[in-house]
C-alpha cells in the first residue's frame, strides 16, 4: 500500500470503532447538570396554554409549573429560568406588574421554591418587556425612545422583589448600560448579598426570538436594535463582557446560542466565571418543524445542537428541551 504522510500507520478511525471507544475518547461531555429549563407562567389561566410556534412548550399555571419543576429535578436538570406572563389589562407604560410582590412571576418563584426548595437553582428573568404595554425592555422617554437610566431604577426595584420571592439568581436581560451594577447594588443594599446575577452579557437583536414573543404575549411596537447588539459585531461582545464583570456579574450569557458559537467560544476563552448560552425559541422551532416533517432525526438533532453549544464553551445551556434531553442522557448513561 502506498504511504501518504503518516497513513497507513496513522488511522484516526481506530478511535471510532465502538460506542464504548467513542465515549471514552469524547472531548466534550453533555450532562443533565449542564441544562437549565426556561419556563413561562401565565396569569389568569386554569390549564396550560400551548404555544403554537413552539410545539411541546406551554404557558404554565402555578400548579403545572410546580409539576414541571419536580420533573426537572427528577431528570437531573440544574436550574429553571422563570418568565412571567401577566394579564394584558395589567400592562402599562412602566411595567408596574413586574414589581408587584403578588405579580405572576413572583408567585411562580414562590411556588417553585415551595415545591423543590434548593434542589433546583431558581432563576428569574429581570426585564420589563413582558409587563409594558409597548413591549420594550424599559421605560420610554417623551420621544418614544428607551430611557436607559430611568429603566435602571425599575430594574433595581425588580431585583429586590424577585429576591424577596425566592430567586437564587436574577437575570437582567434588557441590555441597558449599567444594569448589572445597579442590580448588584440593589441586592446588596437589601440584604441579598448571596443572590447571584446571571448577566445577559451578549444579547443580539435576532430574528430567532420570533416564537418567544408569542410565548410571553409581547405587545412590541418597533424593534430593539438600539439596545440589543448588531449581529454583525463580535468585538463589541468582549466590551460588554468586560463591563459586566467589572459591575459584578457572577455568570455571563450569550444569546442566541447556535448562530453565535464563535462569540460563545471567544467569551468562554476570556473569562474565569461560569458561561451560559441560551438556545432560544427560534432555534427550538426550526428543529421541531424539520423533525415533524421527517426531515431530520429529532433526538439526534437536539442532542447534537446541545453538544455543539457545550463544545463551544458553555457550562450551562438554557434550552426548552432541558428535561427531555436530561432524560435521554440519563437513559444513555444507564446502558
JSON list of C-alpha atoms in Angstrom, two decimals, residues 31-117:
[
{"chain": "A", "resi": 31, "resn": "UNK", "atom": "CA", "xyz": [-24.68, 16.11, 31.28]},
{"chain": "A", "resi": 32, "resn": "UNK", "atom": "CA", "xyz": [-28.15, 16.86, 32.70]},
{"chain": "A", "resi": 33, "resn": "UNK", "atom": "CA", "xyz": [-26.45, 19.17, 35.18]},
{"chain": "A", "resi": 34, "resn": "UNK", "atom": "CA", "xyz": [-25.43, 21.43, 32.27]},
{"chain": "A", "resi": 35, "resn": "UNK", "atom": "CA", "xyz": [-29.08, 22.15, 31.47]},
{"chain": "A", "resi": 36, "resn": "UNK", "atom": "CA", "xyz": [-31.47, 24.89, 32.61]},
{"chain": "A", "resi": 37, "resn": "UNK", "atom": "CA", "xyz": [-35.19, 24.87, 31.78]},
{"chain": "A", "resi": 38, "resn": "UNK", "atom": "CA", "xyz": [-36.82, 28.16, 30.72]},
{"chain": "A", "resi": 39, "resn": "UNK", "atom": "CA", "xyz": [-40.48, 28.17, 31.78]},
{"chain": "A", "resi": 40, "resn": "UNK", "atom": "CA", "xyz": [-43.41, 30.53, 31.29]},
{"chain": "A", "resi": 41, "resn": "UNK", "atom": "CA", "xyz": [-46.02, 31.05, 34.00]},
{"chain": "A", "resi": 42, "resn": "UNK", "atom": "CA", "xyz": [-49.18, 32.87, 32.95]},
{"chain": "A", "resi": 43, "resn": "UNK", "atom": "CA", "xyz": [-51.70, 34.75, 35.00]},
{"chain": "A", "resi": 44, "resn": "UNK", "atom": "CA", "xyz": [-55.44, 34.12, 34.70]},
{"chain": "A", "resi": 45, "resn": "UNK", "atom": "CA", "xyz": [-55.50, 30.62, 33.21]},
{"chain": "A", "resi": 46, "resn": "UNK", "atom": "CA", "xyz": [-56.70, 27.37, 34.78]},
{"chain": "A", "resi": 47, "resn": "UNK", "atom": "CA", "xyz": [-54.98, 24.98, 32.35]},
{"chain": "A", "resi": 48, "resn": "UNK", "atom": "CA", "xyz": [-51.71, 25.11, 30.40]},
{"chain": "A", "resi": 49, "resn": "UNK", "atom": "CA", "xyz": [-51.85, 27.01, 27.11]},
{"chain": "A", "resi": 50, "resn": "UNK", "atom": "CA", "xyz": [-49.93, 25.60, 24.14]},
{"chain": "A", "resi": 51, "resn": "UNK", "atom": "CA", "xyz": [-47.56, 27.94, 22.32]},
{"chain": "A", "resi": 52, "resn": "UNK", "atom": "CA", "xyz": [-48.28, 27.32, 18.65]},
{"chain": "A", "resi": 53, "resn": "UNK", "atom": "CA", "xyz": [-44.85, 28.43, 17.40]},
{"chain": "A", "resi": 54, "resn": "UNK", "atom": "CA", "xyz": [-43.08, 26.21, 19.95]},
{"chain": "A", "resi": 55, "resn": "UNK", "atom": "CA", "xyz": [-44.66, 22.74, 19.74]},
{"chain": "A", "resi": 56, "resn": "UNK", "atom": "CA", "xyz": [-44.47, 20.97, 23.09]},
{"chain": "A", "resi": 57, "resn": "UNK", "atom": "CA", "xyz": [-43.95, 24.16, 25.13]},
{"chain": "A", "resi": 58, "resn": "UNK", "atom": "CA", "xyz": [-46.75, 25.66, 27.21]},
{"chain": "A", "resi": 59, "resn": "UNK", "atom": "CA", "xyz": [-47.58, 28.66, 29.31]},
{"chain": "A", "resi": 60, "resn": "UNK", "atom": "CA", "xyz": [-47.98, 27.14, 32.77]},
{"chain": "A", "resi": 61, "resn": "UNK", "atom": "CA", "xyz": [-50.43, 27.58, 35.58]},
{"chain": "A", "resi": 62, "resn": "UNK", "atom": "CA", "xyz": [-48.86, 27.68, 39.02]},
{"chain": "A", "resi": 63, "resn": "UNK", "atom": "CA", "xyz": [-49.81, 24.03, 39.54]},
{"chain": "A", "resi": 64, "resn": "UNK", "atom": "CA", "xyz": [-48.32, 22.79, 36.27]},
{"chain": "A", "resi": 65, "resn": "UNK", "atom": "CA", "xyz": [-45.23, 24.91, 36.89]},
{"chain": "A", "resi": 66, "resn": "UNK", "atom": "CA", "xyz": [-44.74, 23.05, 40.15]},
{"chain": "A", "resi": 67, "resn": "UNK", "atom": "CA", "xyz": [-45.00, 19.74, 38.29]},
{"chain": "A", "resi": 68, "resn": "UNK", "atom": "CA", "xyz": [-42.52, 20.88, 35.65]},
{"chain": "A", "resi": 69, "resn": "UNK", "atom": "CA", "xyz": [-40.05, 21.82, 38.37]},
{"chain": "A", "resi": 70, "resn": "UNK", "atom": "CA", "xyz": [-40.38, 18.41, 40.01]},
{"chain": "A", "resi": 71, "resn": "UNK", "atom": "CA", "xyz": [-39.87, 16.67, 36.65]},
{"chain": "A", "resi": 72, "resn": "UNK", "atom": "CA", "xyz": [-36.77, 18.77, 36.00]},
{"chain": "A", "resi": 73, "resn": "UNK", "atom": "CA", "xyz": [-35.29, 17.82, 39.37]},
{"chain": "A", "resi": 74, "resn": "UNK", "atom": "CA", "xyz": [-36.04, 14.14, 38.76]},
{"chain": "A", "resi": 75, "resn": "UNK", "atom": "CA", "xyz": [-34.26, 14.29, 35.41]},
{"chain": "A", "resi": 76, "resn": "UNK", "atom": "CA", "xyz": [-31.16, 15.91, 36.92]},
{"chain": "A", "resi": 77, "resn": "UNK", "atom": "CA", "xyz": [-31.63, 19.39, 35.43]},
{"chain": "A", "resi": 78, "resn": "UNK", "atom": "CA", "xyz": [-29.77, 22.02, 37.45]},
{"chain": "A", "resi": 79, "resn": "UNK", "atom": "CA", "xyz": [-31.91, 25.12, 37.09]},
{"chain": "A", "resi": 80, "resn": "UNK", "atom": "CA", "xyz": [-35.12, 26.74, 35.94]},
{"chain": "A", "resi": 81, "resn": "UNK", "atom": "CA", "xyz": [-35.46, 30.25, 34.49]},
{"chain": "A", "resi": 82, "resn": "UNK", "atom": "CA", "xyz": [-38.91, 31.76, 35.01]},
{"chain": "A", "resi": 83, "resn": "UNK", "atom": "CA", "xyz": [-40.70, 34.26, 32.80]},
{"chain": "A", "resi": 84, "resn": "UNK", "atom": "CA", "xyz": [-43.96, 35.85, 33.91]},
{"chain": "A", "resi": 85, "resn": "UNK", "atom": "CA", "xyz": [-46.89, 36.46, 31.56]},
{"chain": "A", "resi": 86, "resn": "UNK", "atom": "CA", "xyz": [-49.33, 38.92, 33.16]},
{"chain": "A", "resi": 87, "resn": "UNK", "atom": "CA", "xyz": [-52.87, 39.66, 32.04]},
{"chain": "A", "resi": 88, "resn": "UNK", "atom": "CA", "xyz": [-52.97, 42.26, 29.27]},
{"chain": "A", "resi": 89, "resn": "UNK", "atom": "CA", "xyz": [-55.05, 44.59, 31.41]},
{"chain": "A", "resi": 90, "resn": "UNK", "atom": "CA", "xyz": [-52.18, 44.84, 33.90]},
{"chain": "A", "resi": 91, "resn": "UNK", "atom": "CA", "xyz": [-49.61, 46.04, 31.37]},
{"chain": "A", "resi": 92, "resn": "UNK", "atom": "CA", "xyz": [-48.72, 49.72, 31.45]},
{"chain": "A", "resi": 93, "resn": "UNK", "atom": "CA", "xyz": [-46.02, 52.11, 30.30]},
{"chain": "A", "resi": 94, "resn": "UNK", "atom": "CA", "xyz": [-43.74, 51.44, 33.29]},
{"chain": "A", "resi": 95, "resn": "UNK", "atom": "CA", "xyz": [-44.33, 47.71, 33.63]},
{"chain": "A", "resi": 96, "resn": "UNK", "atom": "CA", "xyz": [-45.58, 48.05, 37.18]},
{"chain": "A", "resi": 97, "resn": "UNK", "atom": "CA", "xyz": [-46.85, 44.45, 37.24]},
{"chain": "A", "resi": 98, "resn": "UNK", "atom": "CA", "xyz": [-43.20, 43.42, 37.18]},
{"chain": "A", "resi": 99, "resn": "UNK", "atom": "CA", "xyz": [-42.62, 44.89, 40.63]},
{"chain": "A", "resi": 100, "resn": "UNK", "atom": "CA", "xyz": [-45.91, 43.81, 42.18]},
{"chain": "A", "resi": 101, "resn": "UNK", "atom": "CA", "xyz": [-45.00, 41.47, 45.08]},
{"chain": "A", "resi": 102, "resn": "UNK", "atom": "CA", "xyz": [-48.08, 39.44, 44.18]},
{"chain": "A", "resi": 103, "resn": "UNK", "atom": "CA", "xyz": [-47.38, 39.53, 40.43]},
{"chain": "A", "resi": 104, "resn": "UNK", "atom": "CA", "xyz": [-47.32, 36.35, 38.39]},
{"chain": "A", "resi": 105, "resn": "UNK", "atom": "CA", "xyz": [-43.54, 35.98, 38.21]},
{"chain": "A", "resi": 106, "resn": "UNK", "atom": "CA", "xyz": [-43.16, 36.43, 41.95]},
{"chain": "A", "resi": 107, "resn": "UNK", "atom": "CA", "xyz": [-45.98, 33.92, 42.53]},
{"chain": "A", "resi": 108, "resn": "UNK", "atom": "CA", "xyz": [-44.18, 31.48, 40.25]},
{"chain": "A", "resi": 109, "resn": "UNK", "atom": "CA", "xyz": [-40.90, 31.92, 42.11]},
{"chain": "A", "resi": 110, "resn": "UNK", "atom": "CA", "xyz": [-42.59, 31.23, 45.43]},
{"chain": "A", "resi": 111, "resn": "UNK", "atom": "CA", "xyz": [-44.40, 28.19, 44.04]},
{"chain": "A", "resi": 112, "resn": "UNK", "atom": "CA", "xyz": [-41.22, 26.60, 42.69]},
{"chain": "A", "resi": 113, "resn": "UNK", "atom": "CA", "xyz": [-39.24, 27.29, 45.86]},
{"chain": "A", "resi": 114, "resn": "UNK", "atom": "CA", "xyz": [-42.05, 25.80, 47.96]},
{"chain": "A", "resi": 115, "resn": "UNK", "atom": "CA", "xyz": [-42.13, 22.72, 45.75]},
{"chain": "A", "resi": 116, "resn": "UNK", "atom": "CA", "xyz": [-38.43, 21.92, 45.26]},
{"chain": "A", "resi": 117, "resn": "UNK", "atom": "CA", "xyz": [-36.58, 24.16, 47.71]}
]
